[in-house]
mmCIF file of C-alpha atoms in Angstrom:
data_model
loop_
_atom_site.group_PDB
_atom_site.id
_atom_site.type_symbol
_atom_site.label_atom_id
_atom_site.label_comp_id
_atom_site.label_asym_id
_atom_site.label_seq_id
_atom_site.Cartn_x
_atom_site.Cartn_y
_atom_site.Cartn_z
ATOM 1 C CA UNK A 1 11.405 -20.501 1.596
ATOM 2 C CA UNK A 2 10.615 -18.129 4.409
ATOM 3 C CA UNK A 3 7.046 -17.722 5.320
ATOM 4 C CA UNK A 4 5.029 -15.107 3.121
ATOM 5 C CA UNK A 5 3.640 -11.842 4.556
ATOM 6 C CA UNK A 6 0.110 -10.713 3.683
ATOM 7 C CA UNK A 7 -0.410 -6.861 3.790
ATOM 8 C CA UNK A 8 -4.145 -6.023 3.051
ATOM 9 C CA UNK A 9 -4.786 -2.218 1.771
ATOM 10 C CA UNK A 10 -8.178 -1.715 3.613
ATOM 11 C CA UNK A 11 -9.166 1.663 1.282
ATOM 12 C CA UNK A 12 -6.670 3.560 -0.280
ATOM 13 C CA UNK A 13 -7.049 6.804 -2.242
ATOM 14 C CA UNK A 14 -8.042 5.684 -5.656
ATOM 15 C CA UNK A 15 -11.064 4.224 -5.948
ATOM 16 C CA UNK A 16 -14.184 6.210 -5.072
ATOM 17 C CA UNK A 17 -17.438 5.366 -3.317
ATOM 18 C CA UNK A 18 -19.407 5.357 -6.686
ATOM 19 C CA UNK A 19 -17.107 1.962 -7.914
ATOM 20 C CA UNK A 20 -17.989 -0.335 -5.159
ATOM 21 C CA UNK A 21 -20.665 -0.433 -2.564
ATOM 22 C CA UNK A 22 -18.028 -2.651 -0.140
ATOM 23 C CA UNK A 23 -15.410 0.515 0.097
ATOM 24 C CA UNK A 24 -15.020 1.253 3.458
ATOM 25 C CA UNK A 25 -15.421 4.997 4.367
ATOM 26 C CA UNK A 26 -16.062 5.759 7.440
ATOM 27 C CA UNK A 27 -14.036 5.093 10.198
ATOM 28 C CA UNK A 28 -16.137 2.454 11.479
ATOM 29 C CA UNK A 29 -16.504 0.081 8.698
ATOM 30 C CA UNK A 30 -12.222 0.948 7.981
ATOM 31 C CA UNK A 31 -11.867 -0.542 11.513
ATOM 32 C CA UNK A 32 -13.790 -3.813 10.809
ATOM 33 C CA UNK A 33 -12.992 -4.557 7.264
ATOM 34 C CA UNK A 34 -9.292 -4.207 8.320
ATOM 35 C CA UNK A 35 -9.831 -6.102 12.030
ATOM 36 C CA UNK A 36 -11.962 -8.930 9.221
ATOM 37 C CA UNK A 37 -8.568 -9.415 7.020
ATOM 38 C CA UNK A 38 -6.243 -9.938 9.919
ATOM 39 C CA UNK A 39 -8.651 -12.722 11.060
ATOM 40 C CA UNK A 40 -8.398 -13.702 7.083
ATOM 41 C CA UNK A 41 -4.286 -13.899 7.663
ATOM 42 C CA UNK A 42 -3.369 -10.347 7.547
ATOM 43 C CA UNK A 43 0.088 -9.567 9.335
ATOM 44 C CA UNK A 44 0.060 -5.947 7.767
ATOM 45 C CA UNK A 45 -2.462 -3.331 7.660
ATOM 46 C CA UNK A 46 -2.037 -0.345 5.024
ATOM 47 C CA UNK A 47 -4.094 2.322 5.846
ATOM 48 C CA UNK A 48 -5.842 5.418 4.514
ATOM 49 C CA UNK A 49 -7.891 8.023 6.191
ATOM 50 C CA UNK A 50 -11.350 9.188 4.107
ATOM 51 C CA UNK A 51 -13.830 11.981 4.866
ATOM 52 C CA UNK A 52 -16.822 9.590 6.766
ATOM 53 C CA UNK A 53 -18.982 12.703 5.018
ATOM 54 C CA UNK A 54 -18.445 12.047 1.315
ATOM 55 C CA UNK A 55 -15.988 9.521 0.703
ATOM 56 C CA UNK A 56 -12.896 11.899 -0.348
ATOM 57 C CA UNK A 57 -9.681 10.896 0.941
ATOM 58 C CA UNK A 58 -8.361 12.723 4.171
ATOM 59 C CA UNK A 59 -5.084 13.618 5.855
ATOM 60 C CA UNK A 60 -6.517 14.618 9.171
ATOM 61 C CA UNK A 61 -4.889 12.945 11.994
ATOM 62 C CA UNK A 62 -7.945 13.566 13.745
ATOM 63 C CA UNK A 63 -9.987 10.874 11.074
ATOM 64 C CA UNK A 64 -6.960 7.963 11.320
ATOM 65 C CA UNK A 65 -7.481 8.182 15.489
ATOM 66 C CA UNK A 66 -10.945 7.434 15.101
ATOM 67 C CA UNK A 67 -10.297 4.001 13.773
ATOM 68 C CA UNK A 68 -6.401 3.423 14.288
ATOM 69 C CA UNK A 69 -6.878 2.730 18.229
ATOM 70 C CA UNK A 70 -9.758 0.112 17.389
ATOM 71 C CA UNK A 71 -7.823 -1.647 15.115
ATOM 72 C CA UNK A 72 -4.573 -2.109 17.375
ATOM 73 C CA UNK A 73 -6.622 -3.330 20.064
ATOM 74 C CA UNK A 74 -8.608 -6.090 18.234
ATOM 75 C CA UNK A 75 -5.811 -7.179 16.309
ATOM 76 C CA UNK A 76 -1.802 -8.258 16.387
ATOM 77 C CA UNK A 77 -1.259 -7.046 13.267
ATOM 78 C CA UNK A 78 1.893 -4.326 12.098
ATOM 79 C CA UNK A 79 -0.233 -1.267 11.151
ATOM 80 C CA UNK A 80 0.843 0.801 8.183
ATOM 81 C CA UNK A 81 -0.110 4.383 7.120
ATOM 82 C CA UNK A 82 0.450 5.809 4.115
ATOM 83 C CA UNK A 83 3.013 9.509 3.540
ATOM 84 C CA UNK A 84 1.612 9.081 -0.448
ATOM 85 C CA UNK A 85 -1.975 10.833 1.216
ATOM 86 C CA UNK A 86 -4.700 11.306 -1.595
ATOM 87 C CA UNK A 87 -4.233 12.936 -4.890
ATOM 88 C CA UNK A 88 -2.935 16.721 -5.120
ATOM 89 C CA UNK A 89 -1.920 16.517 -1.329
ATOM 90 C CA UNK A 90 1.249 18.434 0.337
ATOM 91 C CA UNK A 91 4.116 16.587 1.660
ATOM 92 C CA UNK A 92 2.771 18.032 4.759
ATOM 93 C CA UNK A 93 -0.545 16.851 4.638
ATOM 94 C CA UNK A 94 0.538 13.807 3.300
ATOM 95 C CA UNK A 95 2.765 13.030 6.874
ATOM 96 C CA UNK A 96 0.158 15.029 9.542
ATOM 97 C CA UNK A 97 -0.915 11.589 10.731
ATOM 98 C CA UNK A 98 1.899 9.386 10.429
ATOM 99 C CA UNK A 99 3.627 11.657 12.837
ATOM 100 C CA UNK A 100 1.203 11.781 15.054
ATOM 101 C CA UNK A 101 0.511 7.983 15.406
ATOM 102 C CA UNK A 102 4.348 7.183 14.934
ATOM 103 C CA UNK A 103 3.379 3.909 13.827
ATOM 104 C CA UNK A 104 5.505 0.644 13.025
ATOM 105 C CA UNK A 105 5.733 1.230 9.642
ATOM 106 C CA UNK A 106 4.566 4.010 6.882
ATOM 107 C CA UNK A 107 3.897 3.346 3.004
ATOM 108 C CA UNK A 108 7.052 5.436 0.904
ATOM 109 C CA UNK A 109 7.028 5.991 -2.680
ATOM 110 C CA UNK A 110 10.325 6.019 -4.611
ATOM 111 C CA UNK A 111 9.515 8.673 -7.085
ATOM 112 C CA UNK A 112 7.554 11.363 -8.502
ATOM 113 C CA UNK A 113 5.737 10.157 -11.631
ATOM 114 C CA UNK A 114 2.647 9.990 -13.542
ATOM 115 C CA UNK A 115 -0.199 8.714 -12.342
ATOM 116 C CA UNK A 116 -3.317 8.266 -14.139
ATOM 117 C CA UNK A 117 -6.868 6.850 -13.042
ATOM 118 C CA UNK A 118 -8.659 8.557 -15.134
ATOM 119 C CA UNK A 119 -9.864 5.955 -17.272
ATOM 120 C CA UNK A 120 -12.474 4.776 -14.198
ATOM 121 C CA UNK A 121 -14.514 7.832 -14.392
ATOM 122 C CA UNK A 122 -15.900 6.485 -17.716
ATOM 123 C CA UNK A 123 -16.809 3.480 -16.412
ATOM 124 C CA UNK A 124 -18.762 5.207 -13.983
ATOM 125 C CA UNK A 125 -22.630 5.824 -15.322
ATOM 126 C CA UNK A 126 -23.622 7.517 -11.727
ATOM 127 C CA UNK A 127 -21.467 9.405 -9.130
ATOM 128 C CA UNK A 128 -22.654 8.997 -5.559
ATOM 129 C CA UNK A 129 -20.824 12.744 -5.637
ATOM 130 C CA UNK A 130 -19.725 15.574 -7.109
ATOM 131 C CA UNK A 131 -15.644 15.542 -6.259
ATOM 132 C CA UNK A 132 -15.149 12.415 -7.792
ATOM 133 C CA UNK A 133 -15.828 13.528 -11.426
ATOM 134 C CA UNK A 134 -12.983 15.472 -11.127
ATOM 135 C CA UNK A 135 -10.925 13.809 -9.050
ATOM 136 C CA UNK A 136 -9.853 11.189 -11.080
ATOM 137 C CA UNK A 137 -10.505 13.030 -14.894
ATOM 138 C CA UNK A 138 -7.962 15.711 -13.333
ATOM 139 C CA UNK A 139 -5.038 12.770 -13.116
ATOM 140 C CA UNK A 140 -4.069 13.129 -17.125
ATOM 141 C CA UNK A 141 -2.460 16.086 -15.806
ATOM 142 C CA UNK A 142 -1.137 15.437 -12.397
ATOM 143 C CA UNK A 143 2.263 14.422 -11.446
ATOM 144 C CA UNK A 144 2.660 12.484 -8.296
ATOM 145 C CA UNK A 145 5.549 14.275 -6.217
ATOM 146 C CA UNK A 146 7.854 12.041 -4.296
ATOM 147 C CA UNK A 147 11.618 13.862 -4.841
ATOM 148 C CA UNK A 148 14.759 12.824 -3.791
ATOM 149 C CA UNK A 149 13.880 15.826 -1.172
ATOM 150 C CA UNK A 150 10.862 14.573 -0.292
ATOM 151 C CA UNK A 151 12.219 11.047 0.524
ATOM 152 C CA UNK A 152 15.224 12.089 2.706
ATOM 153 C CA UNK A 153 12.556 14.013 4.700
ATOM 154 C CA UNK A 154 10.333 11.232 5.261
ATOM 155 C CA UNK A 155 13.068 9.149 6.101
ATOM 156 C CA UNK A 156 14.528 11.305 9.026
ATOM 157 C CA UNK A 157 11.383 12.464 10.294
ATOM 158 C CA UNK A 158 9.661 9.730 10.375
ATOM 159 C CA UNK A 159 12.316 6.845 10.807
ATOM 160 C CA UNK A 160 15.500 8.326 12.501
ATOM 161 C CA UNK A 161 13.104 10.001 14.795
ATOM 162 C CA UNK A 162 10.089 8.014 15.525
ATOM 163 C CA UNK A 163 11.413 4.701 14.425
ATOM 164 C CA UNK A 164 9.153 4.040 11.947
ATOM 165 C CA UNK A 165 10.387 1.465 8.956
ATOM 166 C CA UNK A 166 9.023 1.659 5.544
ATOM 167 C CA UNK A 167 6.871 -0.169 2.791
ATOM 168 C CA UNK A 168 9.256 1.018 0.106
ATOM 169 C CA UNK A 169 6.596 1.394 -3.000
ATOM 170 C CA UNK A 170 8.706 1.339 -6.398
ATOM 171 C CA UNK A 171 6.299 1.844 -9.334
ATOM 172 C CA UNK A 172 8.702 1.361 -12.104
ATOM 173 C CA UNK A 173 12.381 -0.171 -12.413
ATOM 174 C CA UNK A 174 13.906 3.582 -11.943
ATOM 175 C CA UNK A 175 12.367 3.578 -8.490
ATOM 176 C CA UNK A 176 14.376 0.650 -7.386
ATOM 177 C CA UNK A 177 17.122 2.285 -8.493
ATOM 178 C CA UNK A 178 16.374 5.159 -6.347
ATOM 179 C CA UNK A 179 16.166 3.277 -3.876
ATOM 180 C CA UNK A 180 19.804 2.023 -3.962
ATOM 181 C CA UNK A 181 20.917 5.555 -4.341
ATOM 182 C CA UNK A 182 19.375 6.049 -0.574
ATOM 183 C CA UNK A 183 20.718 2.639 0.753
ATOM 184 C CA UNK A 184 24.312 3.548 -0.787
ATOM 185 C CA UNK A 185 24.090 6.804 1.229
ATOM 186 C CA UNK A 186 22.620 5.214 4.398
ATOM 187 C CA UNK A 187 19.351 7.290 4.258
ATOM 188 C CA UNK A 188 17.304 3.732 4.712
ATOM 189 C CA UNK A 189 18.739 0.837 6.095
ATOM 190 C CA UNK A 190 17.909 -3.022 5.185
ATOM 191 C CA UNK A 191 16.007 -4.985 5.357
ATOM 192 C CA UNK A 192 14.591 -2.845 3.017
ATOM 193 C CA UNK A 193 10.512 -3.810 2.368
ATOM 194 C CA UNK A 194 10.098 -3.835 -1.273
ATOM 195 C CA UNK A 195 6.722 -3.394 -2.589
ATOM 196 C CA UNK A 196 6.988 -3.829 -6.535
ATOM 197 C CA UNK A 197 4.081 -2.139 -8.393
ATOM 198 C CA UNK A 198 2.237 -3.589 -11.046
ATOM 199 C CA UNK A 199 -0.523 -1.735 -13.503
ATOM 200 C CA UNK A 200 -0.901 1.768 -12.426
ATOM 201 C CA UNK A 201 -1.021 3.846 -15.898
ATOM 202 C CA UNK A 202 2.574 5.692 -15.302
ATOM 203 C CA UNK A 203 4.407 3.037 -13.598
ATOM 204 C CA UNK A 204 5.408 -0.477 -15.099
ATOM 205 C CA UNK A 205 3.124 -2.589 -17.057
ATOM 206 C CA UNK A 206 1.622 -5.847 -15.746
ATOM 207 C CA UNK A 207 3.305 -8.240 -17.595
ATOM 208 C CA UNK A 208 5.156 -11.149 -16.295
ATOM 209 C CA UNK A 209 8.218 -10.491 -17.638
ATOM 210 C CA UNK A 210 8.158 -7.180 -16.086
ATOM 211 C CA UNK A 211 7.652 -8.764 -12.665
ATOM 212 C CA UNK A 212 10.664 -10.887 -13.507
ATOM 213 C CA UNK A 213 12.472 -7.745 -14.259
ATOM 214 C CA UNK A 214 11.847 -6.344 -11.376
ATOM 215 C CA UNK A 215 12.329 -9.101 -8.939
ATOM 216 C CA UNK A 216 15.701 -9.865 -10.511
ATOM 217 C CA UNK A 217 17.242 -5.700 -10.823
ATOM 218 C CA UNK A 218 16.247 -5.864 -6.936
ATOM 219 C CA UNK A 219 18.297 -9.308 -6.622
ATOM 220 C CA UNK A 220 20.874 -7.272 -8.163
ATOM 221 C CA UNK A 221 20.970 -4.186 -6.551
ATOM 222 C CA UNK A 222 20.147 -5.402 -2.823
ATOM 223 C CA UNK A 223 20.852 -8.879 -2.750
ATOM 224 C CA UNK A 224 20.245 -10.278 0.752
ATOM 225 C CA UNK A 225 19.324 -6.471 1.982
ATOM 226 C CA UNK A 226 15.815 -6.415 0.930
ATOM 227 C CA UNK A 227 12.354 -8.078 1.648
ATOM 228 C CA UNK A 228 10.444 -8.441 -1.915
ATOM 229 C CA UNK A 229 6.827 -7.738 -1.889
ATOM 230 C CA UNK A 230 4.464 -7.361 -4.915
ATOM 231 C CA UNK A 231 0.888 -5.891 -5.678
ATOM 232 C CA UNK A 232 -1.043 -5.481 -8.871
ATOM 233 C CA UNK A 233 -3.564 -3.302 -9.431
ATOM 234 C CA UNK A 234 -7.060 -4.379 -10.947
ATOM 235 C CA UNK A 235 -7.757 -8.215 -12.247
ATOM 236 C CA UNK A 236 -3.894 -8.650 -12.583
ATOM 237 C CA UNK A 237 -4.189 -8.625 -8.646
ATOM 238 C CA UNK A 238 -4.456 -12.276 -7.797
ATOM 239 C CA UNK A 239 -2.293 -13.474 -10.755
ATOM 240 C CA UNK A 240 1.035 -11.772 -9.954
ATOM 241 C CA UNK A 241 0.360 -12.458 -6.040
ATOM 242 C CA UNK A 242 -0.176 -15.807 -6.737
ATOM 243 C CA UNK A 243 3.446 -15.163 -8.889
ATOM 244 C CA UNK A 244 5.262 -13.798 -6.269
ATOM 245 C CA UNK A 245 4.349 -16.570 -4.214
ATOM 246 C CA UNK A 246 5.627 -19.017 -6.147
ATOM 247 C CA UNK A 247 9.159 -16.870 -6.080
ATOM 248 C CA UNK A 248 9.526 -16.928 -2.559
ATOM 249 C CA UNK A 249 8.260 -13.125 -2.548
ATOM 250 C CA UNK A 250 5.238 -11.357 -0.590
ATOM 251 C CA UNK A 251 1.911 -10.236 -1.157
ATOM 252 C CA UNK A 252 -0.355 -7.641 -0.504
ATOM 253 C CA UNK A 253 -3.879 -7.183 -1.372
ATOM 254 C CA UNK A 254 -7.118 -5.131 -0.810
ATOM 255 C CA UNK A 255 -10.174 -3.025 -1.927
ATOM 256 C CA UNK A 256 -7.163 -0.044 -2.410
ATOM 257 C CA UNK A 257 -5.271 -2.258 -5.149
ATOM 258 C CA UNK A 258 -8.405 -3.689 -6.694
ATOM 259 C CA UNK A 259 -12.077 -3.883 -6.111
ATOM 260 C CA UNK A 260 -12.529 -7.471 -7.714
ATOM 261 C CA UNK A 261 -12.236 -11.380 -6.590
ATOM 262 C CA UNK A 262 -13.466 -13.198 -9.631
ATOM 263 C CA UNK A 263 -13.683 -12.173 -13.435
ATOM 264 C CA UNK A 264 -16.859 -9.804 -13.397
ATOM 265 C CA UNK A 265 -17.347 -10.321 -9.380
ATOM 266 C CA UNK A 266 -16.462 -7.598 -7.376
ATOM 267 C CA UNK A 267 -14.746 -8.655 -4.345
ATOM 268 C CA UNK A 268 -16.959 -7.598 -1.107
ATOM 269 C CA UNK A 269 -14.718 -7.172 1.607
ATOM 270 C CA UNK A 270 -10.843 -7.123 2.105
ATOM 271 C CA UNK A 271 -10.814 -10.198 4.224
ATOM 272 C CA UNK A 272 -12.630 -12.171 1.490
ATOM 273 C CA UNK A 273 -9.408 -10.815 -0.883
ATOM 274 C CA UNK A 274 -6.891 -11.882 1.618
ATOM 275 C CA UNK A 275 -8.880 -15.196 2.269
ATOM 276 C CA UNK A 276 -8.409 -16.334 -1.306
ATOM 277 C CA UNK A 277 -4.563 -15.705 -1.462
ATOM 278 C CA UNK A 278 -4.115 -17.344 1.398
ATOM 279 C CA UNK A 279 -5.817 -20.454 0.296
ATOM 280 C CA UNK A 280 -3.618 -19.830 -3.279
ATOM 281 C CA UNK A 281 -0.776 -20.114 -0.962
ATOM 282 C CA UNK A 282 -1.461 -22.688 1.331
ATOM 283 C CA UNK A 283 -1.982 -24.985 -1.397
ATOM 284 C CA UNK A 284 1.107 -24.369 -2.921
ATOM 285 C CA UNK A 285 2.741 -25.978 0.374
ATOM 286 C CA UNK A 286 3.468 -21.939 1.468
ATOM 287 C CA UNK A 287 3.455 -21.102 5.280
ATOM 288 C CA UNK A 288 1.555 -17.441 6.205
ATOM 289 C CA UNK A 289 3.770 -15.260 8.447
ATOM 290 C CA UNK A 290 1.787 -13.972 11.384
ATOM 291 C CA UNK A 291 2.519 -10.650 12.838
ATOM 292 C CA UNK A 292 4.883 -11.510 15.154
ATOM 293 C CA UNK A 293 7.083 -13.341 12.685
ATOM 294 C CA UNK A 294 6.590 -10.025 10.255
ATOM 295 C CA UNK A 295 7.521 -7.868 12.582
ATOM 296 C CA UNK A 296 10.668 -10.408 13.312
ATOM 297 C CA UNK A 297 11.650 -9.806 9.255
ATOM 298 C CA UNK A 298 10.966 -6.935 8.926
ATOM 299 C CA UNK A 299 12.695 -5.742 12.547
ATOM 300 C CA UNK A 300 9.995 -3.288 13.311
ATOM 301 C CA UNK A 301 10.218 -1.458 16.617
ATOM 302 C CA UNK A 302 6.906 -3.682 17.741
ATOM 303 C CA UNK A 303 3.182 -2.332 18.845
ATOM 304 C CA UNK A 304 3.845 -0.871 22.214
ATOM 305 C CA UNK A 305 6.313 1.998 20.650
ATOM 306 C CA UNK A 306 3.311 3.472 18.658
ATOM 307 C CA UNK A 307 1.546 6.979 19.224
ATOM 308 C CA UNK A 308 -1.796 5.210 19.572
#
């Protein structure tokens, strides 16, 4: 088996401040919580931007080069920003600082689709503040745009002219699909880094079988073309890493995917997330891939072509 790749999502766009006291924020605690789990065996960094202020995710370049320059040099590992953005944002907004930093590689999601958190805000007896409310009761009627438009776009400016190569996020089994459609007209080329999505009220349940699914329609449809990666959101996190592991696939994990490390224990950093799976791993007689060898796999244009 080749050697697995961690990615660690440091904050993401989901979760609010008011759900865990460990989500980073402001730039400076996004820098070492994401410095922390590429000590913990990190080789990829996903990143999102959030407003130091309030907690509210950001697309202001401005925000990302407060912390992206402090991450690159403490750390060898690939850094990834996201084009999905927060909630309700423009395609625009969502790619303001990815073109600006023309990083090694940018998240890319595979579809428009549902996508609905709002079942946290009940769970949530005090709000730290007032957007987050309705923020995340607003999703049972938001759509999450990513056309076939929208991807082409991302593609060329981004990759054809920056260079940039993608963490291709496919929420549900249509999405790989998609995703062939772009190969077969030489929009993307391989190896293609497949992040299969497990949880997210919208996309594709997590069940094993669906992971199985999943794994073996991308077997299908890219065969040797493709680099298979999996998260899950919430407790199901750990499980269908572990999973994925064990099927010669990749991981990624973070405070973005889920804010837990135990049944009932919330998890209180990223590194201490990327810590355990790594142990999971190790003991299953799996090598970690360190950034170089990532970057190798992945054939990313390396850390001195950045904007940053």
């Amino acid at each position: 088996m080749a050697k697995v790749i961690i990615t660690c999502a440091v904050t993401g766009a989901i979760h609010t401040p008011s759900m865990s006291e460990h989500l980073p924020i402001t730039p400076r605690e996004i820098a070492e919580q994401s410095i922390a789990a590429a000590e913990a065996g990190a080789s990829i960094i996903h990143l999102h931007a959030r407003d130091p202020n309030d907690g509210r995710p950001t697309p202001d370049p401005a925000v990302f080069m407060q912390f992206l320059p402090v991450i690159k040099q403490s750390t060898d590992a690939v850094i990834n920003i996201t084009t999905g953005g927060g909630l309700g944002m423009t395609v625009d907004e969502r790619l303001a600082a990815p073109l600006r930093a023309k990083p090694e590689m940018c998240s890319l999601n595979m579809g428009s689709m549902n996508f609905n958190i709002s079942g946290s805000a009940a769970r949530i007896k005090n709000f730290k503040h007032e957007w987050e409310r309705p923020y995340l009761e607003g999703t049972t009627d938001f759509i999450f745009r990513n056309t076939f438009k929208d991807i082409e776009q991302i593609v060329g400016r981004l990759g054809k002219e920056h260079g940039t190569r993608f963490e291709f996020e496919c929420y549900d089994v249509g999405h790989l699909y998609n995703l062939a459609h772009m190969l077969d007209r030489k929009v993307v080329e391989p190896p293609l880094f497949t992040q299969t999505i497990f949880g997210i009220l919208g996309g594709i349940g997590a069940e094993p079988r669906n992971l199985m699914f999943m794994k073996e329609t991308a077997d299908r449809l890219f065969g040797d073309a493709y680099v298979w990666s999996v998260l899950a959101a919430g407790r199901h996190q750990m499980p269908f890493t572990t999973m994925a592991g064990m099927l010669g696939g990749n991981v990624r994990v973070g405070l973005e995917d889920s804010l837990w490390i135990g049944k009932g224990v919330a998890a209180k950093s990223n590194a201490e997330q990327v810590a355990k799976i790594r142990r999971i791993l190790e003991e299953l007689s799996l090598e970690i891939a360190s950034p170089a060898e990532a970057r190798q796999m992945l054939k990313l244009k390396g850390g001195d072509a950045v904007g940053f």
